[in-house]
């Protein structure tokens, strides 16, 4: 396997610390950059994310042109707080309301394409406790400084060799190491160079995002990688070490559901690519068991695997952005 | 003098307009753990932020206190110091990540002293927005090793090695807004430690309990007669010991402070407590040690000192009611070196020294305006010719 990509397209955030340079490049190329924060009950972290990113990358350095929150129907004060700190806040259901309604992170990211105006869109999860503006500028850096790079993805905790004999683990989470990496190793060994394929922070040019489908739920990160890889190859991608990310931990059961959704997305993609010839239908229910009053009872989680088509297939979008499809 | 007073109310709105930048500084610096003696990481970020905000010079002194300098227009006027301590009471294992609500910020150390430090770092930008230039150089110093066993080493070193006269100083604390400290009481901070041998020898017929020994020390301290004048007190602040409910404690500790408006009285009370401890140790046949970990001398500005009067005017102009309180922090070192200084609080809050400390955002803007006002007062010359005797 050629590991050139890992050497060439892997960066550390400190390589993009010169914010004036990024702003100059952005202005020279006449680019607009949008930041999207998908939310569902994030009242504890949303204000901090908006405030720091707005202060550092809008007020002090004009790198971002807008901060948009797309909310899945939070029942806490997420939307109210986000609005009070100056973000443009939307409920996902209010965007393209004539379409069937779905709920999930992928849905929010997809709909963000319709309401943002940037040539580059940065997606950052809204649950980061140690948010720092490097989470955005370091993803923007490769996109504005390198002509070939159209999509950049975060990884964390410096998961690279730090000396002759010292190797630190890749820092991938449990789902990455138990599900994604084995799958990539089996079917797309080149993609194993992406150290944390499930990281929730990525940025890219609109022309990339508008041309790929978006699964509604957990499968979004996996499908995005597979689709970009298939359409444009690995060379348009970069990964950036953002150092450390603190977020809330999920229990094993929740990770099981996530894994189910990812596997389903993966299998669907492979079918589409003609890489597997699997005749039977696959099921949509993840079945886990709980012990309730000495009886094992199934806990069924339905993953329908809905997927939004490429935004370029949506007439309203093409009208708004003057695209022809 | 009234010129700058008139500007203060409009300052509040201008400062509010850069709320995002100020809070970003508070959070980005405050979220970095900085227990006393381990302030290096916070110092680094403090310096980075100061450099970002384009102070004219940015460096550390020989003790690694980070310092930023905003050059003044006059080459002859001595500098004005603005300081905030960088260390906190919390270890690095404590979650330092803050939660920003609509009107509040919550988290460990926010009230002591993240708001103070964040505001200090924001001052270059605040001065720019307020269109303020000063005759004096403004020295923005984040001082290390201030709390507890730190014994104000950072500020002591900074002032001891500073080569020029100092025109005046403002010490910034997160809270409480309205606080006006212009005097320091004499203080000695001590720890008493009782250790009982855990060997199985025959030296004890009935093994003494270290907690009870400390308890006896406390009882005898409480029986001391302390004078009303000079006003004096002993504060029993910390205690701890033992390992298990059913086991006699082999170790116990007590932390206390002696405070008085008279240094001589502090010394006298200290000697009395030392006698108590020696006596208890002898009586129980155990080792009881007394250790001094910090001390400051009593010093004060008079209430009619021009700096105090100007500060009161600034606060009143902003609708604040000044509340006098002693301060045994950086202020005491300035005053003991005959440098006029005050300590001011930035905002209101709750759970001051706890993990879930919370500060109010809106009052902060008046708190910052008062800092700008007092610096303007010093720069206009209110301290000139009024150094302490």
XYZ file of C-alpha atoms in Angstrom:
714
model
C 0.000 0.000 0.000
C 1.250 3.468 -0.879
C 1.517 5.537 2.269
C 2.612 8.703 0.513
C -0.687 10.364 1.273
C -0.142 10.062 5.024
C 3.157 11.871 4.725
C 2.046 14.502 2.227
C -1.471 15.316 3.351
C -1.187 15.126 7.132
C -0.735 18.435 8.930
C -0.460 19.820 12.422
C -2.633 22.756 13.374
C 0.422 24.835 14.225
C 1.246 24.932 10.502
C -1.769 27.218 10.106
C -1.270 29.487 13.116
C -0.532 32.481 10.900
C -4.100 33.704 10.672
C -3.185 36.813 8.702
C -1.826 34.576 5.958
C -5.033 32.533 5.878
C -7.133 35.707 5.721
C -4.949 37.115 2.920
C -5.268 33.912 0.906
C -8.996 33.772 1.484
C -9.387 37.351 0.287
C -7.072 36.851 -2.656
C -9.165 33.912 -3.797
C -12.363 35.830 -3.052
C -13.753 33.028 -0.909
C -16.573 33.109 1.618
C -16.367 30.679 4.525
C -19.303 29.423 6.595
C -19.180 27.585 9.886
C -22.006 25.198 10.713
C -22.657 23.802 14.178
C -25.223 20.971 14.176
C -26.990 20.804 17.549
C -29.322 18.733 19.669
C -29.505 19.792 23.318
C -26.072 21.404 23.552
C -26.861 24.271 25.949
C -23.747 23.562 28.027
C -21.247 23.993 25.217
C -22.872 25.948 22.405
C -22.283 29.452 23.784
C -18.593 28.821 24.314
C -18.126 27.490 20.798
C -19.917 30.401 19.164
C -18.264 33.004 21.356
C -14.686 31.832 20.885
C -14.997 31.163 17.155
C -16.797 34.455 16.579
C -14.373 36.472 18.667
C -11.234 34.977 17.177
C -12.217 34.198 13.591
C -14.794 36.860 12.800
C -14.120 39.906 14.996
C -10.345 39.680 15.257
C -9.485 37.885 12.031
C -12.115 37.958 9.277
C -11.736 34.325 8.329
C -15.333 33.224 8.860
C -18.193 35.033 7.188
C -21.010 33.436 9.125
C -21.743 31.060 11.989
C -24.853 28.996 11.514
C -26.498 26.676 14.016
C -28.783 24.003 12.587
C -30.789 22.423 15.371
C -32.595 19.083 15.411
C -35.299 20.230 17.839
C -33.485 20.775 21.129
C -35.687 20.759 24.200
C -33.194 22.754 26.268
C -32.051 26.355 25.746
C -29.631 25.615 22.904
C -31.340 27.787 20.311
C -32.008 30.692 22.680
C -28.421 30.761 23.918
C -26.956 30.375 20.428
C -29.062 33.286 19.198
C -28.030 35.460 22.145
C -24.364 34.975 21.206
C -24.940 36.082 17.647
C -25.227 32.882 15.601
C -27.800 32.483 12.847
C -30.039 29.781 14.254
C -32.286 27.491 12.238
C -34.456 24.519 13.054
C -33.688 21.797 10.541
C -37.398 21.297 9.933
C -37.771 24.907 8.785
C -35.206 24.489 6.002
C -36.628 23.167 2.727
C -39.895 22.492 4.583
C -41.607 20.916 1.610
C -39.326 17.871 1.869
C -40.026 14.890 4.082
C -38.722 15.528 7.614
C -35.864 13.512 9.129
C -33.912 13.960 12.313
C -30.183 13.463 12.636
C -26.792 15.080 12.386
C -26.450 14.244 8.692
C -29.776 15.947 8.020
C -28.534 19.135 9.714
C -25.277 19.141 7.774
C -27.070 18.576 4.489
C -29.619 21.320 5.115
C -26.831 23.669 6.144
C -25.706 23.602 2.514
C -28.955 25.288 1.563
C -28.839 28.112 4.124
C -25.116 28.900 4.243
C -23.489 31.065 1.619
C -19.839 30.045 1.897
C -17.654 28.589 -0.824
C -16.082 26.618 2.016
C -18.167 25.067 4.753
C -16.699 24.062 8.107
C -18.590 21.560 10.210
C -17.786 21.358 13.910
C -19.625 19.293 16.527
C -21.271 21.431 19.180
C -20.280 19.334 22.199
C -16.577 20.198 22.432
C -15.608 21.201 25.952
C -12.134 22.476 25.077
C -13.147 24.415 21.997
C -10.396 26.560 20.543
C -10.388 28.481 17.290
C -7.746 26.105 15.910
C -10.624 23.640 15.442
C -11.811 25.841 12.587
C -8.755 27.624 11.218
C -6.650 24.472 11.053
C -9.301 22.804 8.881
C -9.562 25.882 6.676
C -5.773 26.159 6.347
C -5.140 23.295 3.887
C -8.172 24.318 1.820
C -6.997 27.867 1.207
C -3.249 27.206 1.038
C -3.124 24.060 -1.123
C -4.744 24.054 -4.542
C -5.305 20.297 -4.687
C -7.038 19.943 -1.312
C -10.808 20.201 -1.280
C -11.702 18.433 1.952
C -9.957 18.398 5.328
C -10.662 16.292 8.352
C -9.593 16.513 11.985
C -7.752 14.034 14.099
C -6.632 14.429 17.690
C -4.104 13.642 20.386
C -1.040 13.603 18.139
C -1.446 9.974 17.161
C 1.824 9.769 15.275
C 5.297 8.441 16.006
C 7.069 10.723 18.455
C 10.537 9.201 18.387
C 12.509 6.254 17.146
C 11.022 3.729 19.495
C 8.102 5.604 20.874
C 4.795 5.108 19.132
C 1.546 6.367 20.512
C -1.755 4.738 19.590
C -3.784 6.439 16.886
C -6.218 7.756 19.446
C -9.136 6.466 17.440
C -12.222 5.704 19.479
C -13.677 2.266 20.058
C -15.929 2.329 17.009
C -13.045 3.432 14.809
C -10.719 0.706 15.985
C -13.306 -2.107 16.194
C -15.467 -1.332 13.179
C -14.128 1.203 10.721
C -10.469 0.321 10.632
C -11.080 -3.419 10.104
C -13.541 -2.568 7.303
C -11.176 -0.144 5.638
C -8.321 -2.627 5.995
C -10.433 -5.290 4.301
C -11.848 -3.233 1.473
C -10.084 0.143 1.154
C -6.604 -0.190 2.687
C -5.614 3.270 1.431
C -8.263 4.832 3.638
C -6.653 3.426 6.791
C -4.274 6.378 6.502
C -7.139 8.525 7.703
C -6.374 8.233 11.367
C -9.735 9.167 12.812
C -12.364 8.650 10.141
C -15.209 9.323 12.570
C -14.053 12.701 13.809
C -16.936 15.134 13.690
C -14.904 18.093 12.497
C -14.293 18.592 8.793
C -14.368 21.273 6.165
C -14.586 21.338 2.433
C -15.514 23.214 -0.674
C -19.185 23.490 -1.473
C -18.581 21.785 -4.823
C -17.632 18.638 -2.900
C -20.459 18.616 -0.363
C -23.198 19.498 -2.837
C -22.266 16.574 -5.069
C -22.476 13.758 -2.511
C -25.397 12.170 -0.668
C -25.746 12.646 3.100
C -27.003 9.813 5.330
C -29.299 11.243 8.003
C -27.670 9.677 11.033
C -24.423 8.200 12.292
C -23.209 7.001 8.904
C -22.493 10.482 7.610
C -18.742 10.561 8.319
C -18.100 7.136 6.786
C -20.183 7.736 3.698
C -18.613 11.134 3.136
C -15.130 9.613 3.088
C -16.160 6.782 0.782
C -17.961 9.098 -1.617
C -15.195 11.670 -1.818
C -12.656 8.875 -2.239
C -14.669 7.316 -5.010
C -15.378 10.563 -6.898
C -12.146 12.499 -6.484
C -9.579 10.159 -4.893
C -7.544 10.480 -1.754
C -5.392 13.363 -2.944
C -8.150 15.949 -2.520
C -8.293 15.087 1.178
C -6.116 16.254 4.062
C -6.105 15.447 7.753
C -5.087 17.870 10.474
C -3.906 17.120 13.992
C -5.924 19.398 16.264
C -4.146 18.183 19.403
C -6.695 17.397 22.083
C -10.455 17.212 22.007
C -12.615 16.777 25.083
C -16.193 15.735 24.592
C -18.731 13.661 26.372
C -18.198 9.947 26.439
C -20.777 7.497 25.136
C -21.619 4.134 26.678
C -21.037 0.853 24.870
C -24.681 0.421 23.921
C -24.788 3.783 22.216
C -21.588 2.906 20.392
C -23.217 -0.357 19.296
C -26.019 1.597 17.654
C -23.518 3.874 16.016
C -21.594 0.869 14.712
C -24.782 -0.648 13.313
C -25.582 2.524 11.376
C -22.041 2.757 10.071
C -21.987 -0.876 8.957
C -25.245 -0.396 7.167
C -23.970 2.679 5.372
C -20.789 0.864 4.475
C -22.569 -2.165 3.037
C -24.931 0.041 1.024
C -21.998 1.938 -0.413
C -20.208 -1.273 -1.360
C -23.296 -2.567 -3.062
C -23.574 0.679 -4.983
C -19.962 0.412 -6.032
C -20.526 -3.165 -7.109
C -17.915 -4.400 -4.693
C -20.198 -6.968 -3.082
C -22.865 -9.154 -4.563
C -25.153 -9.669 -1.609
C -28.608 -10.687 -2.744
C -30.570 -10.706 0.523
C -32.010 -7.593 2.067
C -30.278 -6.393 5.177
C -32.281 -5.547 8.254
C -32.815 -2.137 9.736
C -33.115 -2.995 13.413
C -30.273 -3.069 15.885
C -31.334 -5.437 18.644
C -29.799 -5.142 22.074
C -30.983 -6.777 25.283
C -31.694 -5.484 28.768
C -32.234 -7.559 31.889
C -35.564 -6.357 33.313
C -36.924 -8.094 36.425
C -34.907 -11.237 35.692
C -36.064 -11.335 32.089
C -34.083 -10.457 29.003
C -36.022 -7.977 26.964
C -35.026 -6.782 23.511
C -34.228 -3.105 23.060
C -34.779 -2.426 19.399
C -33.200 0.552 17.675
C -34.395 1.195 14.188
C -31.852 2.491 11.710
C -33.704 3.039 8.482
C -30.625 4.367 6.806
C -32.372 7.274 5.122
C -30.089 9.221 2.932
C -30.437 12.659 1.390
C -29.480 12.842 -2.268
C -26.717 15.175 -3.400
C -27.919 18.751 -2.909
C -27.401 19.274 -6.618
C -30.470 17.060 -7.124
C -32.661 19.527 -5.237
C -34.222 22.131 -7.573
C -34.599 24.789 -4.842
C -30.876 24.537 -4.152
C -29.939 24.732 -7.814
C -32.150 27.814 -8.172
C -30.700 29.506 -5.140
C -27.085 28.808 -6.013
C -27.563 29.027 -9.772
C -26.434 25.484 -10.392
C -27.397 23.419 -13.350
C -27.636 19.729 -12.877
C -9.594 65.249 36.804
C -13.296 65.401 36.122
C -12.582 64.931 32.411
C -12.072 61.215 32.706
C -14.931 60.802 35.165
C -17.359 62.173 32.617
C -16.293 59.607 30.038
C -16.835 56.590 32.281
C -20.542 55.868 31.672
C -20.009 55.692 27.912
C -17.014 53.415 28.470
C -19.385 50.707 29.715
C -21.162 50.424 26.365
C -17.918 50.418 24.393
C -16.489 47.692 26.601
C -19.683 45.675 26.230
C -19.272 45.861 22.453
C -16.159 43.681 22.683
C -17.725 41.263 25.135
C -16.869 38.267 22.925
C -13.165 39.053 22.972
C -13.090 39.604 26.724
C -14.970 36.398 27.505
C -12.853 34.453 25.001
C -9.751 35.565 26.898
C -11.286 34.653 30.250
C -12.193 31.190 29.001
C -9.075 30.406 26.952
C -6.792 31.300 29.863
C -9.039 30.216 32.728
C -9.513 26.708 31.352
C -5.814 25.991 31.737
C -5.124 24.500 35.171
C -2.709 26.620 37.147
C -2.206 25.363 40.680
C 0.337 27.358 42.671
C 3.920 26.449 41.593
C 2.595 24.894 38.354
C 1.552 27.968 36.427
C 3.783 27.351 33.392
C 1.062 26.344 30.925
C -1.142 29.254 31.877
C 1.834 31.585 31.696
C 2.520 30.451 28.136
C -1.031 31.108 27.002
C -1.074 34.419 28.872
C 2.004 35.499 26.926
C 0.574 34.279 23.621
C -2.603 36.228 24.160
C -0.741 39.375 25.207
C 1.414 39.124 22.096
C -1.739 38.579 20.004
C -3.169 41.783 21.388
C -0.060 43.619 20.303
C 1.421 45.026 23.463
C 4.650 46.880 22.753
C 6.770 44.404 24.687
C 6.066 40.980 26.033
C 8.420 38.888 28.133
C 8.892 37.210 31.495
C 10.932 38.525 34.386
C 13.635 36.462 36.075
C 11.021 34.661 38.156
C 8.905 33.804 35.091
C 6.138 36.271 35.814
C 4.715 37.086 32.372
C 4.651 40.802 31.621
C 3.302 42.940 28.810
C 4.192 46.591 28.388
C 2.079 49.238 26.693
C 4.440 52.117 26.057
C 3.297 55.527 27.280
C 3.751 58.885 25.600
C 6.084 60.273 28.255
C 9.636 59.099 28.717
C 9.865 60.546 32.202
C 6.727 59.368 33.965
C 7.143 56.197 36.016
C 5.084 53.163 34.978
C 1.682 52.124 36.280
C 1.295 48.472 37.241
C -1.836 46.420 36.663
C -1.569 42.920 38.118
C -3.611 39.766 38.524
C -2.435 36.515 40.052
C -2.280 33.542 37.707
C -2.421 30.692 40.208
C -5.579 28.971 41.403
C -6.637 26.775 44.291
C -7.469 23.826 42.063
C -5.220 20.946 41.052
C -4.828 20.017 37.391
C -7.063 16.987 37.900
C -10.078 19.201 38.478
C -12.263 19.809 35.429
C -11.462 23.370 34.386
C -13.761 23.518 31.355
C -16.183 26.391 31.655
C -19.829 26.579 30.765
C -21.072 29.829 29.303
C -24.745 30.491 29.815
C -26.793 33.389 28.555
C -25.705 35.637 31.429
C -23.099 33.677 33.386
C -19.845 31.743 33.205
C -19.425 28.730 35.484
C -16.372 26.681 36.399
C -13.468 26.098 38.742
C -11.352 29.175 39.385
C -13.566 31.581 37.440
C -13.998 33.704 40.562
C -10.366 33.442 41.645
C -8.935 34.618 39.343
C -9.849 33.784 35.732
C -11.973 36.859 35.181
C -9.193 39.031 36.603
C -6.554 37.449 34.363
C -8.771 37.447 31.250
C -9.577 41.122 31.742
C -5.910 41.947 32.294
C -4.993 40.349 28.961
C -7.877 42.150 27.251
C -6.784 45.597 28.450
C -4.674 46.437 25.367
C -7.726 45.891 23.150
C -10.019 47.646 25.637
C -7.737 50.691 25.677
C -7.712 50.697 21.875
C -11.496 50.592 21.733
C -11.731 53.359 24.339
C -9.154 55.340 22.413
C -7.005 55.684 25.526
C -3.335 56.576 25.487
C -1.402 57.043 28.707
C 1.612 59.112 29.619
C 2.996 56.289 31.746
C 3.958 52.882 30.504
C 1.300 50.394 31.560
C 2.819 47.200 32.923
C 0.415 44.277 32.657
C 1.718 41.564 34.949
C 0.296 38.119 35.564
C 2.022 37.097 38.751
C 2.746 33.522 39.741
C 3.046 31.834 43.152
C 0.633 34.117 44.879
C -1.731 31.888 46.857
C -1.089 29.828 50.012
C 2.404 28.459 50.147
C 3.272 30.598 47.139
C 3.462 33.411 49.693
C 3.241 36.107 47.001
C 6.665 35.170 45.703
C 5.894 36.277 42.144
C 4.916 39.840 42.990
C 7.637 40.100 45.656
C 10.261 39.204 43.092
C 8.814 41.426 40.392
C 8.809 44.515 42.596
C 12.130 43.736 44.242
C 13.890 43.556 40.890
C 12.009 46.377 39.145
C 14.600 49.046 38.623
C 12.525 52.250 38.333
C 10.055 53.997 40.638
C 6.427 52.935 40.198
C 3.714 55.553 39.916
C 0.839 53.465 41.279
C -0.835 50.100 40.884
C -4.164 48.399 40.421
C -4.600 44.774 41.483
C -7.427 42.973 39.728
C -9.525 40.235 41.299
C -12.544 38.555 39.706
C -14.840 39.610 42.534
C -16.697 41.122 44.060
C -17.657 44.201 42.121
C -17.752 47.148 44.544
C -14.832 45.926 46.577
C -12.256 48.583 47.341
C -9.151 47.340 49.137
C -6.565 49.919 50.076
C -5.086 48.366 53.182
C -3.563 45.075 54.190
C -3.610 43.582 57.615
C -0.534 41.983 59.078
C -0.857 38.270 58.539
C 0.945 35.042 59.293
C -0.336 31.841 57.669
C 0.688 28.662 59.476
C 0.308 24.930 59.346
C 0.373 22.644 62.371
C 1.161 19.006 61.787
C 0.825 16.231 64.310
C 2.450 12.909 63.491
C 2.301 9.891 65.732
C 4.657 6.994 65.228
C 2.836 4.033 63.722
C 5.357 1.444 64.927
C 4.225 -1.213 67.375
C 6.636 -0.222 70.100
C 5.724 0.067 73.740
C 6.215 3.799 73.948
C 2.494 4.478 74.335
C 0.307 2.863 76.953
C -2.698 4.498 75.337
C -1.906 5.588 71.816
C -2.789 9.271 71.304
C -5.014 10.282 68.425
C -3.532 12.953 66.142
C -6.966 14.441 65.434
C -7.614 14.872 69.151
C -4.205 16.469 69.593
C -5.044 18.980 66.858
C -8.441 19.413 68.459
C -6.717 20.348 71.730
C -4.594 22.904 69.892
C -7.750 24.405 68.395
C -9.456 24.523 71.789
C -6.536 26.334 73.355
C -6.351 28.821 70.476
C -10.050 29.524 70.923
C -9.455 30.245 74.609
C -6.946 32.981 73.796
C -7.975 36.517 74.574
C -7.491 38.661 71.513
C -7.552 42.468 71.653
C -10.254 44.516 69.971
C -7.611 47.133 69.332
C -5.446 46.619 67.427
C -8.145 44.524 65.767
C -6.891 40.942 65.662
C -8.190 37.486 64.957
C -7.155 33.900 64.372
C -8.950 32.130 61.547
C -9.044 28.347 61.664
C -9.269 27.693 57.933
C -8.289 24.102 57.139
C -8.084 20.807 58.937
C -7.750 17.167 58.032
C -6.371 13.831 59.177
C -6.851 10.104 59.679
C -7.485 7.382 57.133
C -10.428 5.288 58.309
C -13.417 5.534 60.636
C -12.281 2.765 63.005
C -8.548 3.494 63.125
C -6.880 5.994 65.447
C -5.488 8.829 63.351
C -1.691 8.866 63.060
C -1.586 12.173 61.260
C -3.587 15.361 61.380
C -3.109 18.885 60.094
C -4.422 22.301 60.870
C -4.136 25.457 58.789
C -4.769 28.876 60.289
C -4.064 32.545 59.804
C -3.330 35.239 62.330
C -4.561 38.603 61.115
C -4.176 41.960 62.796
C -3.884 45.620 61.942
C -0.634 45.548 63.910
C 2.415 43.547 62.900
C 3.540 43.527 66.530
C 0.270 41.927 67.602
C 0.584 39.284 64.864
C 3.985 38.398 66.227
C 2.746 38.298 69.812
C -0.191 36.015 68.941
C 2.122 33.816 66.891
C 4.416 33.391 69.905
C 1.446 32.514 72.132
C 0.245 29.877 69.673
C 3.742 28.488 69.418
C 3.752 28.079 73.204
C 0.374 26.319 73.021
C 1.671 23.898 70.405
C 4.873 23.173 72.322
C 2.797 22.582 75.451
C 0.312 20.235 73.774
C 3.153 18.297 72.162
C 4.853 17.912 75.508
C 1.662 16.946 77.321
C 0.634 14.289 74.787
C 4.208 13.177 74.175
C 3.802 13.534 70.438
C 5.482 15.492 67.697
C 3.540 18.643 66.847
C 5.204 20.965 64.380
C 4.371 24.546 63.576
C 5.355 25.837 60.152
C 4.940 29.355 58.797
C 4.051 29.240 55.130
C 3.246 32.837 54.400
C 3.295 36.278 55.913
C 2.596 39.869 54.999
C 3.035 43.102 56.854
C 0.274 45.498 57.747
C 0.227 48.502 55.451
C -2.364 50.952 54.326
C -3.301 53.979 52.350
C -5.327 56.483 54.307
C -8.910 56.845 53.226
C -8.129 60.415 52.232
C -5.184 59.388 50.041
C -5.865 60.849 46.557
C -5.798 57.392 44.971
C -8.493 56.118 47.339
C -10.551 59.271 46.894
C -10.246 59.089 43.107
C -11.169 55.424 43.113
C -14.263 56.170 45.189
C -15.226 58.906 42.697
C -14.750 56.513 39.765
C -16.873 53.850 41.427
C -19.624 56.278 42.353
C -19.691 57.698 38.830
C -20.352 54.165 37.631
C -23.100 53.677 40.195
C -21.043 51.387 42.394
C -21.022 51.549 46.191
C -17.462 51.078 47.444
C -17.099 48.495 50.182
C -13.806 48.616 52.073
C -12.099 45.322 52.774
C -8.531 44.394 53.655
C -6.487 42.443 51.136
C -3.559 40.217 51.950
C -2.709 39.650 48.305
C -0.519 41.557 45.831
C -1.775 44.824 47.315
C 0.133 44.236 50.542
C 3.424 43.945 48.662
C 2.858 47.193 46.766
C 1.888 49.006 49.946
C 4.782 47.571 51.940
C 7.091 48.979 49.232
C 5.407 52.365 49.640
C 3.698 52.211 46.256
C 0.113 53.531 46.229
C -2.200 50.736 45.107
C -5.756 49.462 45.319
C -7.398 46.105 44.696
C -10.678 46.085 42.775
C -13.185 43.364 41.886
C -14.588 42.980 38.366
C -17.957 41.330 38.794
C -20.428 39.588 41.067
C -20.829 35.846 41.454
C -21.411 32.909 43.736
C -19.705 29.781 45.093
C -16.469 31.757 44.974
C -13.885 29.120 45.823
C -15.802 26.040 44.722
C -15.669 23.944 41.564
C -18.989 25.357 40.427
C -18.105 29.015 40.932
C -20.247 31.279 38.799
C -19.800 34.861 37.635
C -22.297 37.287 36.153
C -21.353 38.647 32.738
C -23.224 41.951 32.599
C -21.745 43.615 35.753
C -18.287 42.905 34.357
C -18.468 45.858 31.982
C -18.821 48.384 34.782
C -16.083 46.532 36.648
C -13.734 46.938 33.709
C -14.714 50.589 33.215
C -13.708 51.249 36.830
C -10.257 49.700 36.172
C -9.791 51.989 33.170
C -10.980 54.946 35.256
C -8.534 54.296 38.090
C -5.628 53.854 35.655
C -6.615 57.172 34.066
C -6.690 58.751 37.526
C -3.174 57.513 38.311
C -1.998 58.653 34.881
C -3.471 62.088 35.534
C -1.168 62.339 38.517
C -3.282 61.634 41.616
C -0.496 59.560 43.166
C 2.330 61.893 42.170
C 3.873 63.420 45.267
C 1.736 61.185 47.475
C 3.964 58.156 47.809
C 3.579 56.424 51.151
C 5.728 57.653 53.998
